[in-house]
CSV table of C-alpha atoms and ligand atoms in Angstrom, one decimal:
chain,number,residue,atom,x,y,z
A,1121,MET,CA,4.0,58.3,-0.8
A,1122,ILE,CA,1.3,60.5,-2.4
A,1123,SER,CA,3.1,62.9,-4.7
A,1124,ALA,CA,2.2,66.2,-3.2
A,1125,PRO,CA,1.5,69.1,-5.5
A,1126,ASN,CA,4.9,70.8,-6.2
A,1127,ASP,CA,5.7,74.4,-5.5
A,1128,THR,CA,6.8,75.2,-9.0
A,1129,LYS,CA,8.9,78.2,-7.7
A,1130,ASP,CA,11.3,75.6,-6.4
A,1131,ARG,CA,11.8,73.5,-9.5
A,1132,ASP,CA,12.6,73.8,-13.1
A,1133,THR,CA,9.6,73.7,-15.3
A,1134,PRO,CA,9.6,72.7,-18.9
A,1135,LEU,CA,7.7,75.9,-19.9
A,1136,ASP,CA,8.5,79.5,-19.4
A,1137,ASP,CA,5.7,81.2,-21.4
A,1138,GLY,CA,3.2,81.8,-18.7
A,1139,THR,CA,2.2,78.2,-18.0
A,1140,ALA,CA,4.5,78.1,-15.0
A,1141,ALA,CA,2.8,81.2,-13.6
A,1142,HIS,CA,-0.6,79.6,-14.1
A,1143,ALA,CA,0.7,76.4,-12.5
A,1144,ARG,CA,1.4,78.4,-9.3
A,1145,GLY,CA,-2.3,79.4,-9.2
A,1146,SER,CA,-4.6,77.1,-11.2
A,1147,PHE,CA,-6.4,75.5,-8.3
A,1148,PHE,CA,-8.6,77.7,-6.2
A,1149,GLY,CA,-11.1,75.2,-4.8
A,1150,ARG,CA,-11.2,73.1,-1.6
A,1151,ARG,CA,-8.8,70.3,-1.1
A,1152,LYS,CA,-10.8,68.7,1.8
A,1153,GLY,CA,-14.4,68.2,2.6
A,1154,HIS,CA,-16.1,66.0,5.2
A,1155,LYS,CA,-14.0,63.6,7.2
A,1156,LEU,CA,-13.1,60.4,5.3
A,1157,ARG,CA,-14.5,57.1,6.3
A,1158,ILE,CA,-12.0,54.7,7.8
A,1159,HIS,CA,-11.8,52.6,4.6
A,1160,GLN,CA,-11.5,55.7,2.4
A,1161,ALA,CA,-8.6,56.9,4.5
A,1162,ASP,CA,-7.0,53.5,4.3
A,1163,LEU,CA,-7.3,53.7,0.5
A,1164,ILE,CA,-5.6,57.1,0.4
A,1165,ASP,CA,-2.8,55.8,2.6
A,1166,ASN,CA,-2.3,52.4,1.0
A,1167,LEU,CA,-3.8,52.2,-2.6
A,1168,LEU,CA,-3.1,55.8,-3.8
A,1169,PRO,CA,0.7,55.5,-3.4
A,1170,HIS,CA,0.6,52.6,-5.9
A,1171,LEU,CA,-1.3,54.6,-8.5
A,1172,ALA,CA,0.0,58.1,-7.9
A,1173,LEU,CA,2.1,59.9,-10.5
A,1174,ASN,CA,5.3,61.4,-9.0
A,1175,ILE,CA,5.8,64.6,-10.9
A,1176,ALA,CA,8.9,65.4,-8.9
A,1177,THR,CA,10.7,63.0,-11.1
A,1178,PRO,CA,10.8,63.4,-14.9
A,1179,ALA,CA,8.0,61.8,-16.9
A,1180,PRO,CA,8.8,58.6,-18.8
A,1181,GLU,CA,9.4,59.2,-22.5
A,1182,GLN,CA,6.2,57.2,-23.2
A,1183,LEU,CA,3.3,57.7,-20.8
A,1184,ALA,CA,2.2,54.2,-21.8
A,1185,ASP,CA,5.1,53.0,-19.6
A,1186,LEU,CA,3.2,54.1,-16.5
A,1187,PHE,CA,0.8,51.2,-17.1
A,1188,ASP,CA,1.0,47.4,-17.1
A,1189,GLY,CA,0.7,46.0,-20.6
A,1190,GLU,CA,0.9,48.3,-23.6
A,1191,PRO,CA,-2.1,50.7,-23.7
A,1192,GLU,CA,-2.7,51.9,-27.2
A,1193,ASP,CA,-3.3,55.5,-26.1
A,1194,VAL,CA,-3.2,57.6,-23.0
A,1195,ARG,CA,-5.9,60.1,-22.0
A,1196,LEU,CA,-6.3,62.6,-19.2
A,1197,GLU,CA,-9.3,63.8,-17.3
A,1198,ILE,CA,-8.9,67.0,-15.4
A,1199,GLY,CA,-10.9,67.6,-12.2
A,1200,PHE,CA,-12.7,64.3,-12.3
A,1201,GLY,CA,-14.8,65.1,-9.1
A,1202,GLY,CA,-16.5,61.8,-8.0
A,1203,GLY,CA,-14.9,60.0,-10.9
A,1204,GLU,CA,-18.1,58.7,-12.6
A,1205,HIS,CA,-16.9,59.5,-16.1
A,1206,LEU,CA,-13.3,58.4,-15.6
A,1207,ILE,CA,-14.3,55.1,-14.1
A,1208,ALA,CA,-16.8,54.4,-16.9
A,1209,GLU,CA,-14.2,55.3,-19.6
A,1210,ALA,CA,-11.6,53.2,-18.0
A,1211,GLN,CA,-14.0,50.2,-18.0
A,1212,ALA,CA,-15.2,50.8,-21.5
A,1213,PHE,CA,-11.6,51.2,-22.9
A,1214,PRO,CA,-9.4,48.6,-21.2
A,1215,ASN,CA,-6.7,49.1,-23.8
A,1216,VAL,CA,-6.3,52.8,-23.0
A,1217,GLY,CA,-4.4,54.2,-20.1
A,1218,PHE,CA,-6.1,57.0,-18.1
A,1219,LEU,CA,-4.6,59.7,-16.0
A,1220,GLY,CA,-7.0,61.3,-13.6
A,1221,CYS,CA,-6.2,64.6,-11.8
A,1222,GLU,CA,-8.2,65.8,-8.8
A,1223,PRO,CA,-6.9,67.9,-5.9
A,1224,TYR,CA,-10.1,67.3,-3.8
A,1225,VAL,CA,-9.2,64.5,-1.4
A,1226,ASN,CA,-12.9,63.3,-1.0
A,1227,GLY,CA,-13.1,62.9,-4.8
A,1228,MET,CA,-9.8,61.0,-4.8
A,1229,ALA,CA,-11.2,58.7,-2.0
A,1230,LYS,CA,-14.4,58.1,-4.1
A,1231,ILE,CA,-12.5,57.0,-7.2
A,1232,LEU,CA,-10.2,54.8,-5.2
A,1233,THR,CA,-13.2,53.0,-3.8
A,1234,GLN,CA,-14.4,52.4,-7.3
A,1235,ILE,CA,-11.0,51.3,-8.6
A,1236,GLU,CA,-10.7,48.8,-5.8
A,1237,ALA,CA,-14.3,47.5,-6.1
A,1238,HIS,CA,-14.0,46.9,-9.8
A,1239,SER,CA,-10.3,46.0,-9.9
A,1240,ILE,CA,-9.5,48.6,-12.5
A,1241,GLY,CA,-5.9,48.5,-13.6
A,1242,ASN,CA,-5.7,51.3,-16.2
A,1243,ILE,CA,-6.0,54.5,-14.2
A,1244,ARG,CA,-3.1,56.5,-12.7
A,1245,LEU,CA,-3.8,59.5,-10.4
A,1246,TYR,CA,-2.5,62.9,-9.5
A,1247,ALA,CA,-3.8,64.6,-6.4
A,1248,GLY,CA,-2.9,68.1,-7.4
A,1249,ASP,CA,-3.3,71.0,-9.9
A,1250,ALA,CA,-3.7,69.8,-13.5
A,1251,ALA,CA,-1.5,72.7,-14.7
A,1252,GLU,CA,1.4,70.9,-13.0
A,1253,LEU,CA,0.6,67.7,-14.8
A,1254,LEU,CA,0.4,69.5,-18.1
A,1255,ALA,CA,3.8,70.9,-17.6
A,1256,TRP,CA,5.2,67.5,-16.6
A,1257,ALA,CA,3.9,65.3,-19.4
A,1258,PRO,CA,6.1,64.8,-22.5
A,1259,PRO,CA,5.2,66.4,-25.8
A,1260,HIS,CA,2.7,64.7,-28.0
A,1261,SER,CA,2.0,62.1,-25.4
A,1262,LEU,CA,-1.8,62.2,-25.0
A,1263,ALA,CA,-4.6,61.2,-27.3
A,1264,ARG,CA,-7.3,63.1,-25.4
A,1265,ILE,CA,-7.8,65.6,-22.6
A,1266,ASP,CA,-11.3,65.9,-21.0
A,1267,LEU,CA,-12.4,68.9,-18.9
A,1268,ILE,CA,-15.9,68.2,-17.6
A,1269,HIS,CA,-17.9,70.9,-15.8
A,1270,PRO,CA,-14.9,72.8,-14.6
A,1271,ASP,CA,-15.4,75.3,-11.8
A,1272,PRO,CA,-17.1,78.2,-13.7
A,1273,TRP,CA,-15.9,81.2,-11.7
A,1274,PRO,CA,-18.8,83.4,-13.0
A,1275,LYS,CA,-17.7,86.7,-11.6
A,1276,ARG,CA,-15.5,88.8,-13.9
A,1277,ARG,CA,-12.9,89.4,-11.3
A,1278,HIS,CA,-12.5,85.6,-10.9
A,1279,TRP,CA,-12.2,84.8,-14.6
A,1280,LYS,CA,-8.5,84.5,-14.3
A,1281,ARG,CA,-9.1,81.5,-12.1
A,1282,ARG,CA,-10.8,79.6,-14.9
A,1283,PHE,CA,-8.8,76.6,-15.9
A,1284,VAL,CA,-9.0,77.5,-19.6
A,1285,GLN,CA,-6.5,80.3,-20.2
A,1286,ASP,CA,-4.1,81.0,-23.1
A,1287,ALA,CA,-1.3,79.4,-21.1
A,1288,THR,CA,-3.2,76.2,-20.4
A,1289,VAL,CA,-4.4,76.0,-24.0
A,1290,LYS,CA,-0.7,76.1,-25.1
A,1291,ALA,CA,0.2,73.6,-22.5
A,1292,MET,CA,-2.5,71.2,-23.7
A,1293,ALA,CA,-1.3,71.7,-27.3
A,1294,ARG,CA,2.2,70.8,-26.3
A,1295,ILE,CA,1.2,67.4,-24.9
A,1296,LEU,CA,-1.6,66.4,-27.2
A,1297,LYS,CA,-0.7,64.3,-30.3
A,1298,SER,CA,-1.5,65.7,-33.6
A,1299,GLY,CA,-5.1,64.7,-34.2
A,1300,GLY,CA,-5.7,64.4,-30.4
A,1301,GLU,CA,-8.8,65.9,-28.8
A,1302,PHE,CA,-9.6,68.4,-26.1
A,1303,ARG,CA,-13.2,67.8,-24.9
A,1304,PHE,CA,-14.9,70.4,-22.8
A,1305,VAL,CA,-18.3,70.2,-21.1
A,1306,SER,CA,-20.0,73.0,-19.3
A,1307,ASP,CA,-23.6,74.1,-18.5
A,1308,ILE,CA,-22.4,77.7,-18.0
A,1309,ASP,CA,-22.9,79.5,-21.3
A,1310,ASP,CA,-20.4,82.2,-20.5
A,1311,TYR,CA,-17.7,79.6,-19.8
A,1312,CYS,CA,-18.5,77.8,-23.1
A,1313,ALA,CA,-18.1,81.1,-25.0
A,1314,TRP,CA,-14.9,81.9,-23.1
A,1315,THR,CA,-13.5,78.4,-24.1
A,1316,LEU,CA,-14.5,78.8,-27.7
A,1317,ALA,CA,-12.8,82.2,-27.9
A,1318,HIS,CA,-9.6,80.9,-26.3
A,1319,LEU,CA,-9.4,77.7,-28.4
A,1320,MET,CA,-10.3,79.4,-31.6
A,1321,ARG,CA,-7.7,82.0,-31.3
A,1322,SER,CA,-5.1,79.3,-30.9
A,1323,SER,CA,-3.6,78.1,-34.2
A,1324,ASP,CA,-3.1,74.7,-32.5
A,1325,PHE,CA,-6.7,73.7,-32.4
A,1326,VAL,CA,-9.8,73.6,-34.5
A,1327,TRP,CA,-13.4,73.2,-33.3
A,1328,THR,CA,-14.8,70.1,-34.9
A,1329,ALA,CA,-18.5,71.0,-34.8
A,1330,GLU,CA,-20.2,71.1,-38.2
A,1331,ARG,CA,-23.8,71.3,-37.0
A,1332,ALA,CA,-25.6,72.3,-33.8
A,1333,ALA,CA,-26.2,68.6,-32.8
A,1334,ASP,CA,-22.4,68.2,-32.6
A,1335,TRP,CA,-22.2,70.4,-29.5
A,1336,GLN,CA,-25.7,70.1,-28.2
A,1337,LYS,CA,-25.5,66.4,-27.7
A,1338,PRO,CA,-23.0,64.4,-25.6
A,1339,TRP,CA,-20.6,62.0,-27.3
A,1340,ASP,CA,-21.7,58.4,-27.8
A,1341,GLY,CA,-21.3,56.4,-24.6
A,1342,TYR,CA,-20.7,59.6,-22.5
A,1343,THR,CA,-21.3,59.1,-18.8
A,1344,MET,CA,-23.0,61.9,-17.1
A,1345,THR,CA,-21.2,63.3,-14.0
A,1346,ARG,CA,-22.6,64.5,-10.7
A,1347,TYR,CA,-22.3,68.1,-11.8
A,1348,GLY,CA,-24.0,67.2,-15.1
A,1349,ARG,CA,-26.9,65.7,-13.3
A,1350,LYS,CA,-27.2,68.7,-11.0
A,1351,ALA,CA,-27.3,71.1,-14.0
A,1352,GLU,CA,-30.0,69.0,-15.6
A,1353,ARG,CA,-32.1,69.0,-12.4
A,1354,GLU,CA,-31.7,72.8,-12.3
A,1355,GLY,CA,-32.7,73.2,-15.9
A,1356,ARG,CA,-29.3,74.2,-17.4
A,1357,VAL,CA,-28.3,72.7,-20.7
A,1358,ALA,CA,-24.7,71.7,-21.2
A,1359,ALA,CA,-22.6,72.2,-24.4
A,1360,TYR,CA,-20.1,69.5,-25.5
A,1361,LEU,CA,-17.2,71.0,-27.3
A,1362,THR,CA,-14.6,69.0,-29.2
A,1363,PHE,CA,-11.3,70.6,-30.4
A,1364,ARG,CA,-8.8,68.8,-32.5
A,1365,ARG,CA,-5.1,69.4,-32.2
A,1366,VAL,CA,-3.8,70.3,-35.6
A,1367,GLY,CA,-0.2,70.4,-36.9
A,1368,LYS,CA,2.8,70.3,-34.7
A,1369,SER,CA,3.6,72.8,-31.9
A,1370,SER,CA,6.5,75.0,-32.5
A,1371,SER,CA,5.9,77.4,-29.5
A,1372,PHE,CA,7.8,75.3,-27.1
A,1373,ARG,CA,10.9,74.3,-29.2
A,1374,GLY,CA,14.1,75.3,-27.5
A,1375,ASN,CA,12.8,75.5,-23.9
A,1376,ALA,CA,11.3,72.1,-23.2
A,1377,PRO,CA,13.5,69.3,-21.8
A,1378,HIS,CA,11.2,66.7,-23.5
A,1379,GLN,CA,11.6,67.4,-27.2
A,1380,SER,CA,10.3,65.2,-29.9
B,818,SAM,C1,-17.4,71.6,-10.6
B,818,SAM,S1,-16.4,70.3,-10.2
B,818,SAM,C2,-16.8,69.1,-11.4
B,818,SAM,C3,-16.4,67.7,-11.1
B,818,SAM,C4,-16.7,66.6,-12.1
B,818,SAM,N1,-15.9,66.9,-13.3
B,818,SAM,C5,-18.1,66.6,-12.5
B,818,SAM,O1,-18.5,67.0,-13.6
B,818,SAM,O2,-18.9,66.2,-11.6
B,818,SAM,C6,-14.8,70.8,-10.7
B,818,SAM,C7,-13.7,69.9,-10.2
B,818,SAM,O3,-12.5,70.4,-10.7
B,818,SAM,C8,-11.5,70.3,-9.7
B,818,SAM,N2,-10.4,71.3,-10.1
B,818,SAM,C9,-10.5,72.6,-10.0
B,818,SAM,N3,-9.3,73.2,-10.4
B,818,SAM,C10,-8.5,72.2,-10.7
B,818,SAM,C11,-7.2,72.1,-11.2
B,818,SAM,N4,-6.5,73.2,-11.4
B,818,SAM,N5,-6.6,70.9,-11.5
B,818,SAM,C12,-7.4,69.8,-11.3
B,818,SAM,N6,-8.6,69.8,-10.8
B,818,SAM,C13,-9.2,70.9,-10.6
B,818,SAM,C14,-12.2,70.6,-8.4
B,818,SAM,O4,-11.5,70.0,-7.3
B,818,SAM,C15,-13.5,69.9,-8.7
B,818,SAM,O5,-13.6,68.6,-8.2
């Protein structure tokens, strides 16, 4: 069964500092687009259940246990869209386990097609709101979180819909290992400034850039996504921001079931 996005009102959440409130409302986009082709619908029905995370049950102590073999690290990509970047990373790093989160069913169908075509074994999927996944994952369990061209919500009255909020920054800090990375890409200047402001006022992260080239150029081996290509075509330049998780989180001690 596909693990449906949970209604967090009806279950205990590990966090009570605002992340739960955000989890009730972090996804504002479309869940469905054009009708799926027959094979895509078949993959949703028959392949996705084998790869889907079931966040209604507690997370394993080690996220590596979700994968065959012993991945050396586990990473998460939030809102992978058509999955171009996630597929390329999973192929480039076969010893890493990847969690991909995307509520848009047509994106999920696209990535399943690629997973099947290339027999990729190191991706697990969640077809819901990433804030729920952040609340589910055990502390210090991820080496990296990627957020690539998130929905920009440019109007001021919609800023609260942006994925980057103080609560999600805290939630990411909780589950990233010390030294782990949060990578953010956007071609919307205002969202980049917003993200810098949110991450820099968190004592859990430092921005790693030392020179302009560090945020003006993509990382080595970076695979451009559909939205990245669209931005380039339309003349918008993306920024590539890397934040490193520093120290150990203390904000969540005492109220998280998964304590290290
Ligand atoms: C602008 S698209 C970018 C897709 C892809 N990363 C790319 O660069 O082509 C943003 C994606 O984030 C997904 N998204 C939005 N809110 C989300 C959330 N709360 N959790 C997970 N994914 C989300 C949307 O469904 C959409 O596919």
